[in-house]
mmCIF file with all atom_site columns, C-alpha atoms in Angstrom:
data_model
loop_
_atom_site.group_PDB
_atom_site.id
_atom_site.type_symbol
_atom_site.label_atom_id
_atom_site.label_alt_id
_atom_site.label_comp_id
_atom_site.label_asym_id
_atom_site.label_entity_id
_atom_site.label_seq_id
_atom_site.pdbx_PDB_ins_code
_atom_site.Cartn_x
_atom_site.Cartn_y
_atom_site.Cartn_z
_atom_site.occupancy
_atom_site.B_iso_or_equiv
_atom_site.pdbx_formal_charge
_atom_site.auth_seq_id
_atom_site.auth_comp_id
_atom_site.auth_asym_id
_atom_site.auth_atom_id
_atom_site.pdbx_PDB_model_num
ATOM 1  C CA . UNK A 1 1  ? -10.874 17.184  -15.704 1.00 33.00 ? 590 UNK A CA 1
ATOM 2  C CA . UNK A 1 2  ? -11.471 15.280  -12.485 1.00 34.00 ? 591 UNK A CA 1
ATOM 3  C CA . UNK A 1 3  ? -11.747 16.834  -9.055  1.00 34.00 ? 592 UNK A CA 1
ATOM 4  C CA . UNK A 1 4  ? -10.596 13.580  -7.393  1.00 38.00 ? 593 UNK A CA 1
ATOM 5  C CA . UNK A 1 5  ? -8.732  13.692  -4.129  1.00 42.00 ? 594 UNK A CA 1
ATOM 6  C CA . UNK A 1 6  ? -6.061  11.293  -2.808  1.00 48.00 ? 595 UNK A CA 1
ATOM 7  C CA . UNK A 1 7  ? -4.978  11.527  0.764   1.00 51.00 ? 596 UNK A CA 1
ATOM 8  C CA . UNK A 1 8  ? -1.659  9.847   1.619   1.00 49.00 ? 597 UNK A CA 1
ATOM 9  C CA . UNK A 1 9  ? -0.550  9.580   5.187   1.00 52.00 ? 598 UNK A CA 1
ATOM 10 C CA . UNK A 1 10 ? 2.786   7.889   5.777   1.00 49.00 ? 599 UNK A CA 1
ATOM 11 C CA . UNK A 1 11 ? 2.799   6.426   9.271   1.00 49.00 ? 600 UNK A CA 1
ATOM 12 C CA . UNK A 1 12 ? 6.439   5.318   9.102   1.00 62.00 ? 601 UNK A CA 1
ATOM 13 C CA . UNK A 1 13 ? 9.046   4.060   6.657   1.00 75.00 ? 602 UNK A CA 1
ATOM 14 C CA . UNK A 1 14 ? 7.482   0.604   6.713   1.00 89.00 ? 603 UNK A CA 1
ATOM 15 C CA . UNK A 1 15 ? 3.827   1.498   6.186   1.00 94.00 ? 604 UNK A CA 1
ATOM 16 C CA . UNK A 1 16 ? 1.760   3.845   4.029   1.00 95.00 ? 605 UNK A CA 1
ATOM 17 C CA . UNK A 1 17 ? -1.958  4.613   4.667   1.00 95.00 ? 606 UNK A CA 1
ATOM 18 C CA . UNK A 1 18 ? -3.949  5.687   1.587   1.00 95.00 ? 607 UNK A CA 1
ATOM 19 C CA . UNK A 1 19 ? -7.414  7.061   1.264   1.00 95.00 ? 608 UNK A CA 1
ATOM 20 C CA . UNK A 1 20 ? -8.995  7.510   -2.184  1.00 95.00 ? 609 UNK A CA 1
ATOM 21 C CA . UNK A 1 21 ? -12.104 9.501   -3.056  1.00 92.00 ? 610 UNK A CA 1
ATOM 22 C CA . UNK A 1 22 ? -12.639 7.870   -6.455  1.00 92.00 ? 611 UNK A CA 1
ATOM 23 C CA . UNK A 1 23 ? -12.143 4.389   -7.823  1.00 89.00 ? 612 UNK A CA 1
ATOM 24 C CA . UNK A 1 24 ? -10.055 5.779   -10.702 1.00 89.00 ? 613 UNK A CA 1
ATOM 25 C CA . UNK A 1 25 ? -7.326  6.749   -8.270  1.00 93.00 ? 614 UNK A CA 1
ATOM 26 C CA . UNK A 1 26 ? -6.926  3.328   -6.630  1.00 93.00 ? 615 UNK A CA 1
ATOM 27 C CA . UNK A 1 27 ? -4.704  1.528   -9.142  1.00 92.00 ? 616 UNK A CA 1
ATOM 28 C CA . UNK A 1 28 ? -2.153  4.296   -9.641  1.00 93.00 ? 617 UNK A CA 1
ATOM 29 C CA . UNK A 1 29 ? -2.090  5.214   -5.938  1.00 95.00 ? 618 UNK A CA 1
ATOM 30 C CA . UNK A 1 30 ? -1.505  1.635   -4.798  1.00 95.00 ? 619 UNK A CA 1
ATOM 31 C CA . UNK A 1 31 ? 1.061   1.092   -7.511  1.00 95.00 ? 620 UNK A CA 1
ATOM 32 C CA . UNK A 1 32 ? 3.020   4.148   -6.393  1.00 94.00 ? 621 UNK A CA 1
ATOM 33 C CA . UNK A 1 33 ? 2.953   3.101   -2.750  1.00 94.00 ? 622 UNK A CA 1
ATOM 34 C CA . UNK A 1 34 ? 4.118   -0.448  -3.574  1.00 95.00 ? 623 UNK A CA 1
ATOM 35 C CA . UNK A 1 35 ? 6.971   0.945   -5.676  1.00 93.00 ? 624 UNK A CA 1
ATOM 36 C CA . UNK A 1 36 ? 8.002   3.179   -2.755  1.00 92.00 ? 625 UNK A CA 1
ATOM 37 C CA . UNK A 1 37 ? 8.043   0.303   -0.332  1.00 94.00 ? 626 UNK A CA 1
ATOM 38 C CA . UNK A 1 38 ? 9.904   -2.006  -2.740  1.00 93.00 ? 627 UNK A CA 1
ATOM 39 C CA . UNK A 1 39 ? 12.935  0.168   -2.161  1.00 89.00 ? 628 UNK A CA 1
ATOM 40 C CA . UNK A 1 40 ? 12.600  -0.282  1.637   1.00 89.00 ? 629 UNK A CA 1
ATOM 41 C CA . UNK A 1 41 ? 12.056  -4.034  1.200   1.00 90.00 ? 630 UNK A CA 1
ATOM 42 C CA . UNK A 1 42 ? 15.244  -4.341  -0.800  1.00 90.00 ? 631 UNK A CA 1
ATOM 43 C CA . UNK A 1 43 ? 17.155  -2.606  1.953   1.00 86.00 ? 632 UNK A CA 1
ATOM 44 C CA . UNK A 1 44 ? 15.562  -4.816  4.607   1.00 79.00 ? 633 UNK A CA 1
ATOM 45 C CA . UNK A 1 45 ? 15.923  -8.002  2.568   1.00 86.00 ? 634 UNK A CA 1
ATOM 46 C CA . UNK A 1 46 ? 13.725  -9.956  4.991   1.00 91.00 ? 635 UNK A CA 1
ATOM 47 C CA . UNK A 1 47 ? 10.139  -9.153  4.068   1.00 94.00 ? 636 UNK A CA 1
ATOM 48 C CA . UNK A 1 48 ? 7.623   -8.621  1.326   1.00 95.00 ? 637 UNK A CA 1
ATOM 49 C CA . UNK A 1 49 ? 4.732   -6.234  0.967   1.00 96.00 ? 638 UNK A CA 1
ATOM 50 C CA . UNK A 1 50 ? 1.144   -6.578  2.088   1.00 97.00 ? 639 UNK A CA 1
ATOM 51 C CA . UNK A 1 51 ? -1.673  -4.414  0.710   1.00 97.00 ? 640 UNK A CA 1
ATOM 52 C CA . UNK A 1 52 ? -4.736  -4.354  2.994   1.00 97.00 ? 641 UNK A CA 1
ATOM 53 C CA . UNK A 1 53 ? -8.118  -2.942  2.054   1.00 96.00 ? 642 UNK A CA 1
ATOM 54 C CA . UNK A 1 54 ? -9.780  -1.717  5.285   1.00 96.00 ? 643 UNK A CA 1
ATOM 55 C CA . UNK A 1 55 ? -12.979 -0.304  3.723   1.00 94.00 ? 644 UNK A CA 1
ATOM 56 C CA . UNK A 1 56 ? -13.923 1.149   0.363   1.00 92.00 ? 645 UNK A CA 1
ATOM 57 C CA . UNK A 1 57 ? -11.214 3.632   -0.590  1.00 93.00 ? 646 UNK A CA 1
ATOM 58 C CA . UNK A 1 58 ? -9.008  3.012   2.499   1.00 95.00 ? 647 UNK A CA 1
ATOM 59 C CA . UNK A 1 59 ? -5.824  0.881   2.169   1.00 96.00 ? 648 UNK A CA 1
ATOM 60 C CA . UNK A 1 60 ? -2.547  0.267   3.938   1.00 96.00 ? 649 UNK A CA 1
ATOM 61 C CA . UNK A 1 61 ? 0.560   -0.800  2.066   1.00 96.00 ? 650 UNK A CA 1
ATOM 62 C CA . UNK A 1 62 ? 3.161   -2.173  4.447   1.00 96.00 ? 651 UNK A CA 1
ATOM 63 C CA . UNK A 1 63 ? 6.363   -4.227  4.755   1.00 96.00 ? 652 UNK A CA 1
ATOM 64 C CA . UNK A 1 64 ? 5.442   -7.552  6.329   1.00 95.00 ? 653 UNK A CA 1
ATOM 65 C CA . UNK A 1 65 ? 7.818   -10.214 7.554   1.00 94.00 ? 654 UNK A CA 1
ATOM 66 C CA . UNK A 1 66 ? 5.164   -12.920 7.049   1.00 96.00 ? 655 UNK A CA 1
ATOM 67 C CA . UNK A 1 67 ? 5.255   -12.162 3.284   1.00 95.00 ? 656 UNK A CA 1
ATOM 68 C CA . UNK A 1 68 ? 8.281   -13.690 1.525   1.00 95.00 ? 657 UNK A CA 1
ATOM 69 C CA . UNK A 1 69 ? 10.844  -11.289 0.160   1.00 95.00 ? 658 UNK A CA 1
ATOM 70 C CA . UNK A 1 70 ? 10.036  -10.272 -3.433  1.00 94.00 ? 659 UNK A CA 1
ATOM 71 C CA . UNK A 1 71 ? 6.317   -10.980 -3.145  1.00 95.00 ? 660 UNK A CA 1
ATOM 72 C CA . UNK A 1 72 ? 3.220   -8.780  -2.579  1.00 96.00 ? 661 UNK A CA 1
ATOM 73 C CA . UNK A 1 73 ? 0.077   -10.136 -0.931  1.00 97.00 ? 662 UNK A CA 1
ATOM 74 C CA . UNK A 1 74 ? -3.341  -8.530  -0.880  1.00 96.00 ? 663 UNK A CA 1
ATOM 75 C CA . UNK A 1 75 ? -5.844  -8.778  1.974   1.00 96.00 ? 664 UNK A CA 1
ATOM 76 C CA . UNK A 1 76 ? -9.272  -7.449  2.854   1.00 93.00 ? 665 UNK A CA 1
ATOM 77 C CA . UNK A 1 77 ? -9.620  -6.574  6.547   1.00 88.00 ? 666 UNK A CA 1
ATOM 78 C CA . UNK A 1 78 ? -12.677 -8.124  8.177   1.00 64.00 ? 667 UNK A CA 1
#
């Protein structure tokens, strides 16, 4: 059994901040956040989703009007 920790902090209905303590959590955590925001994107109808890696284990998943509706882009913050 793993003692992994996942911290999720929702900043608003358009953005979710995620912090992972192990690499094993990343895929499922990001997948869940994207699925949650797909619902908001469908309601909005004018944006896609951008996943940004800020540093190891720290991500933001957000609705983004520069991303075409129905698409998900991934970025690494400088």
